[in-house]
Coordinates of C-alpha atoms in Angstrom, one line a residue:
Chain N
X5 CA -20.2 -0.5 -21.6
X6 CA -21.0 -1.5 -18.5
X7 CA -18.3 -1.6 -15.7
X8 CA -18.2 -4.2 -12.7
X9 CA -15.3 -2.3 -10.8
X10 CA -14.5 2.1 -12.0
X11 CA -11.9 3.8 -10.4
X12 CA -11.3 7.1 -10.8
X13 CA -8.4 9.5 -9.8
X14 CA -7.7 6.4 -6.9
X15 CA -4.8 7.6 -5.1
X16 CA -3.1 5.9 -2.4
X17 CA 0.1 7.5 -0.7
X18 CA 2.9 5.5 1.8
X19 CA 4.5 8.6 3.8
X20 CA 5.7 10.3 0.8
X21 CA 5.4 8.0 -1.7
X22 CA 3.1 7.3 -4.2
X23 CA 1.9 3.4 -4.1
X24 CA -1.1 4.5 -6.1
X25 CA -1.4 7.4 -8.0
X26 CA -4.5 8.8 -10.3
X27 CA -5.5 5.1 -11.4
X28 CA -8.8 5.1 -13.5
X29 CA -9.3 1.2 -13.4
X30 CA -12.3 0.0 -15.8
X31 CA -13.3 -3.6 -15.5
X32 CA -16.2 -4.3 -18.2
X33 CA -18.8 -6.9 -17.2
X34 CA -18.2 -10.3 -18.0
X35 CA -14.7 -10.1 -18.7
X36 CA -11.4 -11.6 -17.6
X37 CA -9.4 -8.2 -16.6
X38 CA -5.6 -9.2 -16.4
X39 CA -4.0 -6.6 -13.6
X40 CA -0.2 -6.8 -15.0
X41 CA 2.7 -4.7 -13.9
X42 CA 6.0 -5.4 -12.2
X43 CA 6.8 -6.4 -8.8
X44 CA 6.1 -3.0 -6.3
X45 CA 3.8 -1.4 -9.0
X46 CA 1.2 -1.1 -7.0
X47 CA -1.4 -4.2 -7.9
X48 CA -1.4 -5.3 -4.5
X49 CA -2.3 -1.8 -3.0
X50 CA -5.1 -1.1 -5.5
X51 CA -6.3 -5.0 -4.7
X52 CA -6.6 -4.0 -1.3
X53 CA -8.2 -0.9 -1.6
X54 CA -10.7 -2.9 -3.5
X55 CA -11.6 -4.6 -1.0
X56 CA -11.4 -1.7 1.4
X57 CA -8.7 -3.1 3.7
X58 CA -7.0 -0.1 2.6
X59 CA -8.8 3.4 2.5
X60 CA -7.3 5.6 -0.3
X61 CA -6.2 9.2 -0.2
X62 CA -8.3 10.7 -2.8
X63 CA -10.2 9.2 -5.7
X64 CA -13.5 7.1 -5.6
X65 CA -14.2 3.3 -6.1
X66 CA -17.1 2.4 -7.5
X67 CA -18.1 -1.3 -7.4
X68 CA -21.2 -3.0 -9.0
X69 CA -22.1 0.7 -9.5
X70 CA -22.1 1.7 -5.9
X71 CA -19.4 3.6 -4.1
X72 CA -17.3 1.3 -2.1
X73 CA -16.6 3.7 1.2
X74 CA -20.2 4.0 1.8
X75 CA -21.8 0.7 1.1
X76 CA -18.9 -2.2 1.3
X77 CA -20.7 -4.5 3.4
X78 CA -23.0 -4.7 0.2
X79 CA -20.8 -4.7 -2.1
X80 CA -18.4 -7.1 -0.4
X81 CA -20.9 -9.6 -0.1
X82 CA -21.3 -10.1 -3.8
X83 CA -17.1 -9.8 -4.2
X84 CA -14.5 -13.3 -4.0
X85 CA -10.9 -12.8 -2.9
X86 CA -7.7 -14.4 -2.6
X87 CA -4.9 -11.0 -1.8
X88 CA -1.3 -11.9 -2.2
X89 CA -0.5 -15.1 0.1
X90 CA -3.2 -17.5 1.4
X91 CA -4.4 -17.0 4.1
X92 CA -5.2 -20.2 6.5
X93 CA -5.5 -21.6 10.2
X94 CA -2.8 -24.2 10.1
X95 CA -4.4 -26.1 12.8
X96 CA -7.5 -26.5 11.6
X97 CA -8.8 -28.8 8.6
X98 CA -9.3 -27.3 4.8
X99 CA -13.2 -28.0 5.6
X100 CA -12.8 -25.9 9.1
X101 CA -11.1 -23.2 7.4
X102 CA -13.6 -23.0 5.2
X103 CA -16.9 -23.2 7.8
X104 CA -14.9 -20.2 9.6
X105 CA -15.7 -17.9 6.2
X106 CA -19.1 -19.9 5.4
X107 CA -20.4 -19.0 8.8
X108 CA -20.5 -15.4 7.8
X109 CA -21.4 -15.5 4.7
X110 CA -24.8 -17.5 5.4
X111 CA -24.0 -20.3 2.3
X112 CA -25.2 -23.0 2.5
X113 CA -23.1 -26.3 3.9
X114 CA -23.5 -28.0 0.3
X115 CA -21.2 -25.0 -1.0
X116 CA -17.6 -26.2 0.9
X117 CA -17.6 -29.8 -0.6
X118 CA -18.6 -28.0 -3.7
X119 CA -15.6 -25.7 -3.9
X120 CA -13.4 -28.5 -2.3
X121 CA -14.4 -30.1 -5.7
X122 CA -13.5 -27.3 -7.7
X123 CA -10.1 -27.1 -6.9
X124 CA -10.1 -30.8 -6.1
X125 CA -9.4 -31.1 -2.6
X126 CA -11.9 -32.9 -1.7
X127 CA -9.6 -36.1 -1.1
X128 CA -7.6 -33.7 1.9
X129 CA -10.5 -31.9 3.3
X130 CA -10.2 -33.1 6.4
X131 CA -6.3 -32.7 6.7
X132 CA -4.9 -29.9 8.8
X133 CA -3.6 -26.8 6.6
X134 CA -0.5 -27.1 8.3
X135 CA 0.8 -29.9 6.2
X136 CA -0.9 -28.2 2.7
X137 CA 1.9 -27.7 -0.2
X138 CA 1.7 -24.4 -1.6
X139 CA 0.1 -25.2 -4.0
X140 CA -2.4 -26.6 -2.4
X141 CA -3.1 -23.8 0.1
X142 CA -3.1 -21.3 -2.8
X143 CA -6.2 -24.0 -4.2
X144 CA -7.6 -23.5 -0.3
X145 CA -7.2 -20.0 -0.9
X146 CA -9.2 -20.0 -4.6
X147 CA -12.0 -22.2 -2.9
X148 CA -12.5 -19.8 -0.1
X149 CA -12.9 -17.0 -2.2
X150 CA -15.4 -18.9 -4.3
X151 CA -17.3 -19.9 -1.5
X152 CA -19.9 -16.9 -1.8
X153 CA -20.4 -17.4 -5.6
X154 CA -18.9 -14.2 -6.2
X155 CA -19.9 -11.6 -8.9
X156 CA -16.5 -10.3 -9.2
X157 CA -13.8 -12.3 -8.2
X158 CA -10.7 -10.8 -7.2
X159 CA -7.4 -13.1 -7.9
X160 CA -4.1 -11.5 -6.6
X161 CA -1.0 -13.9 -8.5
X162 CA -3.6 -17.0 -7.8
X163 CA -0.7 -19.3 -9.7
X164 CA 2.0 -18.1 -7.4
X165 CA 3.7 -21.3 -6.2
X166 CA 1.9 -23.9 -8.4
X167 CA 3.5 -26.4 -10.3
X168 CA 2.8 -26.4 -14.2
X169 CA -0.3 -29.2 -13.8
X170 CA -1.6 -27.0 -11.3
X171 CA -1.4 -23.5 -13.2
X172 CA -3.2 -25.2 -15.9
X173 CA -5.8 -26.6 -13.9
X174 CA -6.7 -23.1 -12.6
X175 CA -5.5 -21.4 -15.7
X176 CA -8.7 -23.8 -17.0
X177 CA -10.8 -22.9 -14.3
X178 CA -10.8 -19.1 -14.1
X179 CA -11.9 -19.3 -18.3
X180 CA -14.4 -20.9 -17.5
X181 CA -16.2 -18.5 -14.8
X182 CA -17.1 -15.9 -16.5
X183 CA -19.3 -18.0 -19.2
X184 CA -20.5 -20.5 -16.2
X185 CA -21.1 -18.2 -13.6
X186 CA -21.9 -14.9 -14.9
X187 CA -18.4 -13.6 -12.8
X188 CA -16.3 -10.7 -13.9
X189 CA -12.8 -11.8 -12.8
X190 CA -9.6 -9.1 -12.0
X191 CA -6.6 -11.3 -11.8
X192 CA -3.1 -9.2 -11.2
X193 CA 0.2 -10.4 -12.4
X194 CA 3.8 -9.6 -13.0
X195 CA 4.0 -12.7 -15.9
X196 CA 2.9 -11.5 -18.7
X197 CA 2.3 -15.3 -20.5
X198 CA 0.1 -15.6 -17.8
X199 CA -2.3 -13.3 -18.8
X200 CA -1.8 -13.7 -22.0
X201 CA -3.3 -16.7 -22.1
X202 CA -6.7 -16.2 -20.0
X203 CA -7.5 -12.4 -20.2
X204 CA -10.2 -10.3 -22.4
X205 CA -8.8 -7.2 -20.9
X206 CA -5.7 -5.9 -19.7
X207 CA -4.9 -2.8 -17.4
X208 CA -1.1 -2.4 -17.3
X209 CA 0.5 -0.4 -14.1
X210 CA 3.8 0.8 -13.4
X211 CA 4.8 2.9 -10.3
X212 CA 1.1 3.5 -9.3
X213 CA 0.2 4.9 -12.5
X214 CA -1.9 2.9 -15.2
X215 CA -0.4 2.9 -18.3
X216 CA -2.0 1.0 -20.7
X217 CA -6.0 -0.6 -20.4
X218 CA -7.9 -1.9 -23.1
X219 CA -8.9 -5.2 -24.4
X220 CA -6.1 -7.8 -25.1
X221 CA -6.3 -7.7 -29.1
X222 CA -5.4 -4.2 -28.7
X223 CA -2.4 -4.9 -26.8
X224 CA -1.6 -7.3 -29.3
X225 CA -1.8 -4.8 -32.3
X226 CA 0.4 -2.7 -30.4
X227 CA 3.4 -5.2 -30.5
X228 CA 4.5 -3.9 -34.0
X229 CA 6.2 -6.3 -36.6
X230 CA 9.4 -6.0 -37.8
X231 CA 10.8 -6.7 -40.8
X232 CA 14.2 -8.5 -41.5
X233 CA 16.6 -9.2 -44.3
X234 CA 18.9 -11.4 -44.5
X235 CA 21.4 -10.8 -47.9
X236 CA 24.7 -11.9 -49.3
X237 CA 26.5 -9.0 -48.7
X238 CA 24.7 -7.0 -45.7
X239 CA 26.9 -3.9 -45.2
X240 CA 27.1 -3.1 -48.9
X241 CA 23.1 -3.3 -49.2
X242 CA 22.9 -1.4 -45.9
X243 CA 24.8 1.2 -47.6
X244 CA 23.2 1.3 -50.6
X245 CA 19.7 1.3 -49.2
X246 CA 20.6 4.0 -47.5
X247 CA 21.8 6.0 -49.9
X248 CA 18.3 5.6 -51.3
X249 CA 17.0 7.2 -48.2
X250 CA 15.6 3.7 -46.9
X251 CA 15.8 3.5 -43.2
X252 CA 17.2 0.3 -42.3
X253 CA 19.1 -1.1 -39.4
X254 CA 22.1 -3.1 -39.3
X255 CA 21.2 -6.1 -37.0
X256 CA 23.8 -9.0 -36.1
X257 CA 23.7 -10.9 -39.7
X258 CA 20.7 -9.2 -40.7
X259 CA 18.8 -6.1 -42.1
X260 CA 15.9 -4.7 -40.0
X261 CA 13.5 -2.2 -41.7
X262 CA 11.8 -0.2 -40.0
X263 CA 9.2 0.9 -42.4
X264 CA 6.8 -1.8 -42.9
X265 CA 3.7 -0.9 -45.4
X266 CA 3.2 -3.5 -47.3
X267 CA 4.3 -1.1 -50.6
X268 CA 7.5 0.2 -48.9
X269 CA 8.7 -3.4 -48.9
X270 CA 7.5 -4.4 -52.1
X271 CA 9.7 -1.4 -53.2
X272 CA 12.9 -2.3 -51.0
X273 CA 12.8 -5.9 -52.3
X274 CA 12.4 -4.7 -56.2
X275 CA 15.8 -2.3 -55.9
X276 CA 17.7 -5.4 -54.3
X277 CA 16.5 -7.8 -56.7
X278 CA 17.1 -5.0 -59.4
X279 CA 20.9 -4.6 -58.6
X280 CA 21.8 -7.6 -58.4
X281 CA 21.6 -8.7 -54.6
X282 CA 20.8 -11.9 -53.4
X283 CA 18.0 -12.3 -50.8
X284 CA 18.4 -15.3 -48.4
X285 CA 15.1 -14.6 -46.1
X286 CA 12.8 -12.2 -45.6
X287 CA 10.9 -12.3 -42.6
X288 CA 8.0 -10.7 -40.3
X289 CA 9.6 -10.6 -36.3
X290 CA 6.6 -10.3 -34.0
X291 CA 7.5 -8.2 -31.0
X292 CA 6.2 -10.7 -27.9
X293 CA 3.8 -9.1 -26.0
X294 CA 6.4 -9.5 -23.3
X295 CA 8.6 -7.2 -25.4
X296 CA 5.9 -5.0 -25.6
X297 CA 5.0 -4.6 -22.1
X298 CA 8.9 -4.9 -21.1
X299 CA 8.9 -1.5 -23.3
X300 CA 6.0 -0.4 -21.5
X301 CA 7.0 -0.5 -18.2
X302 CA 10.6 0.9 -19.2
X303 CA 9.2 3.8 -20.7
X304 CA 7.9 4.3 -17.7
X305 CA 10.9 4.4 -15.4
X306 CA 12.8 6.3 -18.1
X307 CA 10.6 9.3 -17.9
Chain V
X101 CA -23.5 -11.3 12.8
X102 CA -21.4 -10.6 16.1
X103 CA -22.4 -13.9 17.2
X104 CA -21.6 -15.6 14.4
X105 CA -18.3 -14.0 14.3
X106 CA -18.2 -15.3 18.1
X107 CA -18.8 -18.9 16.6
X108 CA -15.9 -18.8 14.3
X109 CA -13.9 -17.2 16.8
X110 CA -14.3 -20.0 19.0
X111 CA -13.6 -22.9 15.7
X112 CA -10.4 -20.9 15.1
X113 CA -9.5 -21.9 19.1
X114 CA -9.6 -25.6 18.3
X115 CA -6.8 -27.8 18.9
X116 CA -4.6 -24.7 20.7
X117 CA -4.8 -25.7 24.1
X118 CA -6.8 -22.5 25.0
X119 CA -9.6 -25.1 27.0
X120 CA -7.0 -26.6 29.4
X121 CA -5.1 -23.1 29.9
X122 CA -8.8 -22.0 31.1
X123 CA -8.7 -24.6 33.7
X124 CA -5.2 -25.1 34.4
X125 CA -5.8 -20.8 35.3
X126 CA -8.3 -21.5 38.7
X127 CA -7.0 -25.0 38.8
X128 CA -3.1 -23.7 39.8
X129 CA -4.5 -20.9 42.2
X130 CA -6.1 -23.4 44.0
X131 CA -3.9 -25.8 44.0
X132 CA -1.3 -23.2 45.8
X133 CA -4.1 -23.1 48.7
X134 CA -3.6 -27.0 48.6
X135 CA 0.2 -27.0 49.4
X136 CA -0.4 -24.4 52.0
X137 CA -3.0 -25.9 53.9
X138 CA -1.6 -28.7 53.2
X139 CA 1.5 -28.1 54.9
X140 CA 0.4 -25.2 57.7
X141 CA -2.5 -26.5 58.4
X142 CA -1.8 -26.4 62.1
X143 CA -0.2 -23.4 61.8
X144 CA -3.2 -21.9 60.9
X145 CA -5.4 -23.6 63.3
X146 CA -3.4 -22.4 66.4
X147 CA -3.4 -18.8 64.9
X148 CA -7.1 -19.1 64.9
X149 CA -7.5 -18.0 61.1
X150 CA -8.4 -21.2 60.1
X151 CA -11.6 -20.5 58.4
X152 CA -13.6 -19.7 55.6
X153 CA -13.1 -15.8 55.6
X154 CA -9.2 -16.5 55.9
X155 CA -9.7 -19.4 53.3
X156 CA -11.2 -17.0 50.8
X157 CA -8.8 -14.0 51.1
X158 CA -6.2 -16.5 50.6
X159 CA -7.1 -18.0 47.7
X160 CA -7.3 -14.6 46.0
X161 CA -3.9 -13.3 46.6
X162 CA -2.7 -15.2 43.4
X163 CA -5.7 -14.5 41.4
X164 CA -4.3 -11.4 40.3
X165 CA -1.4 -12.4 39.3
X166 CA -3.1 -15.9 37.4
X167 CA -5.9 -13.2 35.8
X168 CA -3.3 -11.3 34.4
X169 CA -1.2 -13.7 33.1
X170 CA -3.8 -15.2 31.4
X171 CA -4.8 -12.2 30.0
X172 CA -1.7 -11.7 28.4
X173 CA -1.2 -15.5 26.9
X174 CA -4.8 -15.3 25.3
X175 CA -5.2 -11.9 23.9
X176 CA -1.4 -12.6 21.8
X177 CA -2.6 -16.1 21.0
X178 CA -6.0 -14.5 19.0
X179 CA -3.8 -12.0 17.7
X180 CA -1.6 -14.3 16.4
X181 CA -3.6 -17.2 15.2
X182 CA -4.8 -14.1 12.6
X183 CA -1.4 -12.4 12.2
X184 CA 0.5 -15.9 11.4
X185 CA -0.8 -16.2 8.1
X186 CA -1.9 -12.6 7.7
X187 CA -5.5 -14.1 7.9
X188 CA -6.4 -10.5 9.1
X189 CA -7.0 -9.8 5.1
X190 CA -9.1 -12.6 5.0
X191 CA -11.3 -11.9 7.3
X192 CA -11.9 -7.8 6.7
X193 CA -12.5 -9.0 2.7
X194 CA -15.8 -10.5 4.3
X195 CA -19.0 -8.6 4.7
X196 CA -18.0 -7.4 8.1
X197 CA -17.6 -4.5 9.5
X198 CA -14.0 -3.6 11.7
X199 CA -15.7 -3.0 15.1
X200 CA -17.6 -6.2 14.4
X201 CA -14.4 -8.3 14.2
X202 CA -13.0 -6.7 17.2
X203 CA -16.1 -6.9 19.2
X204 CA -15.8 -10.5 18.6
X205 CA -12.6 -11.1 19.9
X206 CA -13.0 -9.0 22.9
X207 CA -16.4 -10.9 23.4
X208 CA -14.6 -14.8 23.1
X209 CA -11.5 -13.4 25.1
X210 CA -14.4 -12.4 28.2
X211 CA -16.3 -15.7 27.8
X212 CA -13.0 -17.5 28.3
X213 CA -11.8 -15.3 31.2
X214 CA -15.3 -15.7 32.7
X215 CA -15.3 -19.5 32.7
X216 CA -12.3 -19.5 34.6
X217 CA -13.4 -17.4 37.1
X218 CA -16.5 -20.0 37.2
X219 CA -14.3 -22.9 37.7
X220 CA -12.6 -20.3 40.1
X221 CA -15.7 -20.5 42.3
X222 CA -15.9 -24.1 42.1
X223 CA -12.5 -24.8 42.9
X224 CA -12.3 -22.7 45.7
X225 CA -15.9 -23.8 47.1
X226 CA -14.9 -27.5 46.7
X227 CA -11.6 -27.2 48.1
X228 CA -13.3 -25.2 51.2
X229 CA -15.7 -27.8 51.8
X230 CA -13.2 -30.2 51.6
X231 CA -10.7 -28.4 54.5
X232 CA -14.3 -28.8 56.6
X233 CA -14.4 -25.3 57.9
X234 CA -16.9 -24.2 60.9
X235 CA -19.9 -22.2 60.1
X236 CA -21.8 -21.2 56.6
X237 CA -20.3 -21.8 53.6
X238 CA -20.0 -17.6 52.2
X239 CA -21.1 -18.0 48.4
X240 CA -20.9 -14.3 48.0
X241 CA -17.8 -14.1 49.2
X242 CA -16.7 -16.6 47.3
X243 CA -18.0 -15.1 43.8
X244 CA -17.1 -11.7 44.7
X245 CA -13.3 -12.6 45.1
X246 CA -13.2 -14.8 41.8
X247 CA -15.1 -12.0 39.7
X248 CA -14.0 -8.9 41.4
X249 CA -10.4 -9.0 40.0
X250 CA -11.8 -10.0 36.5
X251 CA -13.7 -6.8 36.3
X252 CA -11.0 -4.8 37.5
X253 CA -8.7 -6.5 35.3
X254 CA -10.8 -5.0 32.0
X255 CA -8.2 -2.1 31.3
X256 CA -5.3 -4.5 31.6
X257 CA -7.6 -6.6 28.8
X258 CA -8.4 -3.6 26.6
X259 CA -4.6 -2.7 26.5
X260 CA -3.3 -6.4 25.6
X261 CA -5.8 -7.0 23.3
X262 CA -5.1 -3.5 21.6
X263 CA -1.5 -4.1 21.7
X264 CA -1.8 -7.4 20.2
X265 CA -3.9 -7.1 17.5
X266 CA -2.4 -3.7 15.7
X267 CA 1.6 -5.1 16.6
X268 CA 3.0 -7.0 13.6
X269 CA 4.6 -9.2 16.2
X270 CA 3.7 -10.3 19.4
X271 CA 7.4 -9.2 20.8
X272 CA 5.7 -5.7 22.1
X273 CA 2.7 -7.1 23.8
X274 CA 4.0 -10.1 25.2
X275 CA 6.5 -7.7 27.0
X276 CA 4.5 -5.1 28.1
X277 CA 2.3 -8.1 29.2
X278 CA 5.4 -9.9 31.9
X279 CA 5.8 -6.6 32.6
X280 CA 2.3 -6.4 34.0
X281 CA 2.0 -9.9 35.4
X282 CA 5.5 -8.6 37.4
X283 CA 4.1 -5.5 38.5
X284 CA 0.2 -6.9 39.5
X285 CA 2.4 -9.3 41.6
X286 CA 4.2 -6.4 43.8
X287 CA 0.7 -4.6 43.4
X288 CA 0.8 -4.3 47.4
X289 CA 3.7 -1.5 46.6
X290 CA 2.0 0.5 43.7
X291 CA 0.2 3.5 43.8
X292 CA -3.5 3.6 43.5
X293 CA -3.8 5.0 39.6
X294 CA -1.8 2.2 37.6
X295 CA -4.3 -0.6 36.2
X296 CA -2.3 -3.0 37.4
X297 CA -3.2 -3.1 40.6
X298 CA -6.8 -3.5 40.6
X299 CA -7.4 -6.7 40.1
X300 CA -6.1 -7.6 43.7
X301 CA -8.8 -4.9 45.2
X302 CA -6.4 -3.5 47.4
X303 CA -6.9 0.7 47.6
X304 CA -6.2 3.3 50.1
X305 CA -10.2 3.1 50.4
X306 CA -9.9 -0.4 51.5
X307 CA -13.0 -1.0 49.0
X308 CA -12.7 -3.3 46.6
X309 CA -15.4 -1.7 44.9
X310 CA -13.7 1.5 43.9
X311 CA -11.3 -1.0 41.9
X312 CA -14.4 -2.6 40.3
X313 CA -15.7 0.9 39.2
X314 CA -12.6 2.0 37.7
X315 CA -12.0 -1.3 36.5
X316 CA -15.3 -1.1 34.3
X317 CA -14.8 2.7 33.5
X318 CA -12.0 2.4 32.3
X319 CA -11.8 -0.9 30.9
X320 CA -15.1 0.5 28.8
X321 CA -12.7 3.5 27.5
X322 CA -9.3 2.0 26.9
X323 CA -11.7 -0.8 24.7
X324 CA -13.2 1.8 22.9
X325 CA -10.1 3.7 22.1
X326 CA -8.6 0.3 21.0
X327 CA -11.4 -0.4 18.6
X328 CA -11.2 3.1 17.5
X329 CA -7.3 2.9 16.3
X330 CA -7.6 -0.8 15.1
X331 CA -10.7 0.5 13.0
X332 CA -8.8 3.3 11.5
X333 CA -5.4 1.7 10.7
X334 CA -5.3 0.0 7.4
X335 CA -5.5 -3.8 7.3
X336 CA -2.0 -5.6 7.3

């Protein structure tokens, strides 16, 4: 596979504390790679070492194939950005702010209005900043970083402070950049849903340390199912199952089970059946991917 | 690419004020020389220092304290149009290079200061001509006082710009900075070594051109030492 951004052994360290430690980040071509962790795990600090802002203390970045410490102007000119809060002149117009980043990349004029359109600020493009909403400076933000027609685009909680029209509208827009543009998109955030919803690839990080990266099916698989019962008489089946050396799990009114092969319940409903209890429900309880990465990043601070 | 970042520089100071705090610089130092020949006029005359060569020293015994002032005010407002909305990120994310960015605010901060010593000069010459003194006009003069202190003003530059643009606030430099515009106003009573001084020529030497010297030596390495520690912190 062929991999936009490759970290390996990246280590970043605060005094004595680890902000970043040993992170092998693999973002493949072409995908949407959702950066999720909780707040302080340490998205931010591997955003900005990235983009170089930060230098780390050991490890390597590679980007587009090319190590980052040597030949970031290159690289850089090729990546889109938008770290943590926008970033504006509050005096100047959207359109100004924009011609200050435009002037150094060398695009051409055309490009503002276009990104003003993407966004859709075109209507306040020649408003000061100043008097943005939040929302709208975080679009600002998403246009500037757009405004070199990126290869890699680099989104750091890009729906932060957006009402639920205007997550959508950029929810909507980042899908669609990697078919219409050729971009390979990293997007970090702490909501789960959020990613859910847009990324092919997920990189999960707690403490500094990258716990779980693969594509987002495999995530799903690893929210497990669980099966529960609901009977007429719960602690009396409870004890009768296990006396038949079923593991099952007393659970407000219901049974869980925590075997769950498709024979293994076949086998646990027959004995019910067979002496004589009644089955209200039986049914599948998918663990939400939120569960799944709550669990995740508990482990983690359990350990 | 330098200049360019010197363009954007220079859209970034729109709408702050910064082109009426160039002029309002020269304009006050010479409107101080109004009020006082304004109102000793005579005075002058009948001490027989009522000339150009009096004129022009006079003129320059607030430029100091105007230079460094200004200084101070400029370097913490580039800082901070960057700093207020951490727009430092932005701007490092681009294909530039550290040294680059700071090259280009240390170039737009001398443009400014070197305008205002321009309208210095023109202030001071048109006032001059005005007061209808005897003999040549003395351009040199003239020029020398308005862009003498500038140069030897440098170090005083480096330090405020350094200050201000690795200080998450602008408390430090902006106090370090009264502090200097304080002492380069009692720079008759300092000793020869502290920057502050320079800019009003004045040395044991009685040669304005030792301050220039030093001015430019060591304005070059307290520039180059700033660059160096702004290029090697991590980007706030």
């Amino acid at each position: 596979m062929e991999y936009v951004v490759e970290t390996k052994k990246l280590t970043k360290k605060f005094g004595i504390e680890y902000a970043v430690a040993d992170l092998d980040l693999k973002i493949p071509k072409g995908e949407i790679y959702g950066f999720l962790g909780p707040n302080g795990a340490g998205k931010t600090t591997t955003i900005r070492l990235l983009l170089g802002l930060m230098r780390q203390n050991t490890g390597t970045i590679k980007i587009f194939n090319k190590d980052l410490n040597s030949t970031r102007l290159e690289i850089l000119k090729k990546v889109g950005s938008l770290v943590e809060n926008p970033s504006y002149y509050g005096h100047l117009t959207a359109r100004e702010n924009l011609e200050t980043l435009r002037k150094i990349h060398g695009a051409p004029k055309q490009r503002i209005d276009d990104v003003l359109d993407i966004v859709r600020l075109s209507d306040v493009g020649n408003k000061k900043v100043k008097g943005f909403s939040l929302g709208m400076k975080q679009r600002l933000g998403i246009a500037a970083s757009l405004l070199n027609n990126p290869e890699l685009l680099i989104l750091d909680e890009p729906t932060n402070g957006l009402d639920p029209s205007g997550i959508i509208e950029i929810r909507n827009l980042i899908k669609r950049l990697p078919s219409e543009y050729g971009m390979t998109v990293l997007i970090s955030s702490h909501l789960l849903s959020e990613i859910d919803q847009i990324a092919t690839s997920v990189g999960v990080i707690s403490k500094g340390k990258m716990i779980f990266q693969d594509s987002i099916e495999e995530m799903r698989m690893l929210s497990q199912q669980k099966i529960s019962l609901k009977l007429d008489d719960n602690e009396k089946a409870w004890r009768f199952l296990s006396s038949k050396g079923v593991k099952v799990e007393p659970e407000n009114d219901c049974l869980a089970l925590v075997e769950q092969s498709d024979q293994e319940i076949a086998h646990v409903i027959r004995m019910l059946v067979e002496n004589n209890f009644s089955i209200y429900r039986v049914e599948e309880e998918k663990r939400s991917l939120e569960d799944t990465f709550l669990q995740m990043t508990m482990e983690e601070k359990a350990v | 690419m330098i200049s360019k970042l010197v363009q954007t520089e220079f859209m970034k100071l729109r709408r702050k004020g910064i082109w009426f705090l160039t002029f309002l610089g020269p304009f006050g130092v010479v409107a101080l020389q109004m009020v006082n020949y304004g109102l000793r006029k005579d005075w002058f005359i009948s001490q027989g220092t009522y000339e150009w060569f009096y004129y022009v020293r006079n003129v320059s015994a607030f430029t100091p304290f105007a230079l460094i002032l200004g200084i101070v005010i400029l370097t913490s407002f580039m800082a901070s149009i960057e700093s207020e909305t951490k727009a430092w990120k932005q701007v490092m994310a681009l294909p530039v290079t550290k040294w680059s960015v700071y090259i280009a605010k240390y170039t737009t901060l001398v443009a400014l200061l070197m305008i205002a010593c321009l309208l210095l000069v023109i202030f001071t010459l048109c006032f001059g001509l005005y007061l209808g003194f005897d003999g040549n006009v003395p351009y040199l003069d003239i020029i020398k006082y308005s862009y003498y202190p500038f140069i030897a003003a440098l170090p005083v530059l480096g330090l405020q710009l350094w200050l201000a643009t690795v200080s998450q606030n602008q408390g430090l430099p902006i106090t370090l900075g009264v502090l200097g515009v304080i002492l380069s106003y009692m720079a008759y009573f300092l000793p020869d070594w502290m920057i502050w001084k320079w800019p009003s020529l004045d040395n044991a030497w009685d040669e304005p051109l030792v301050n220039v010297g030093l001015g430019l030596a060591v304005g070059l390495g307290i520039y180059l030492i700033g660059m160096i520690d702004f290029i090697r912190r991590d980007v706030k």
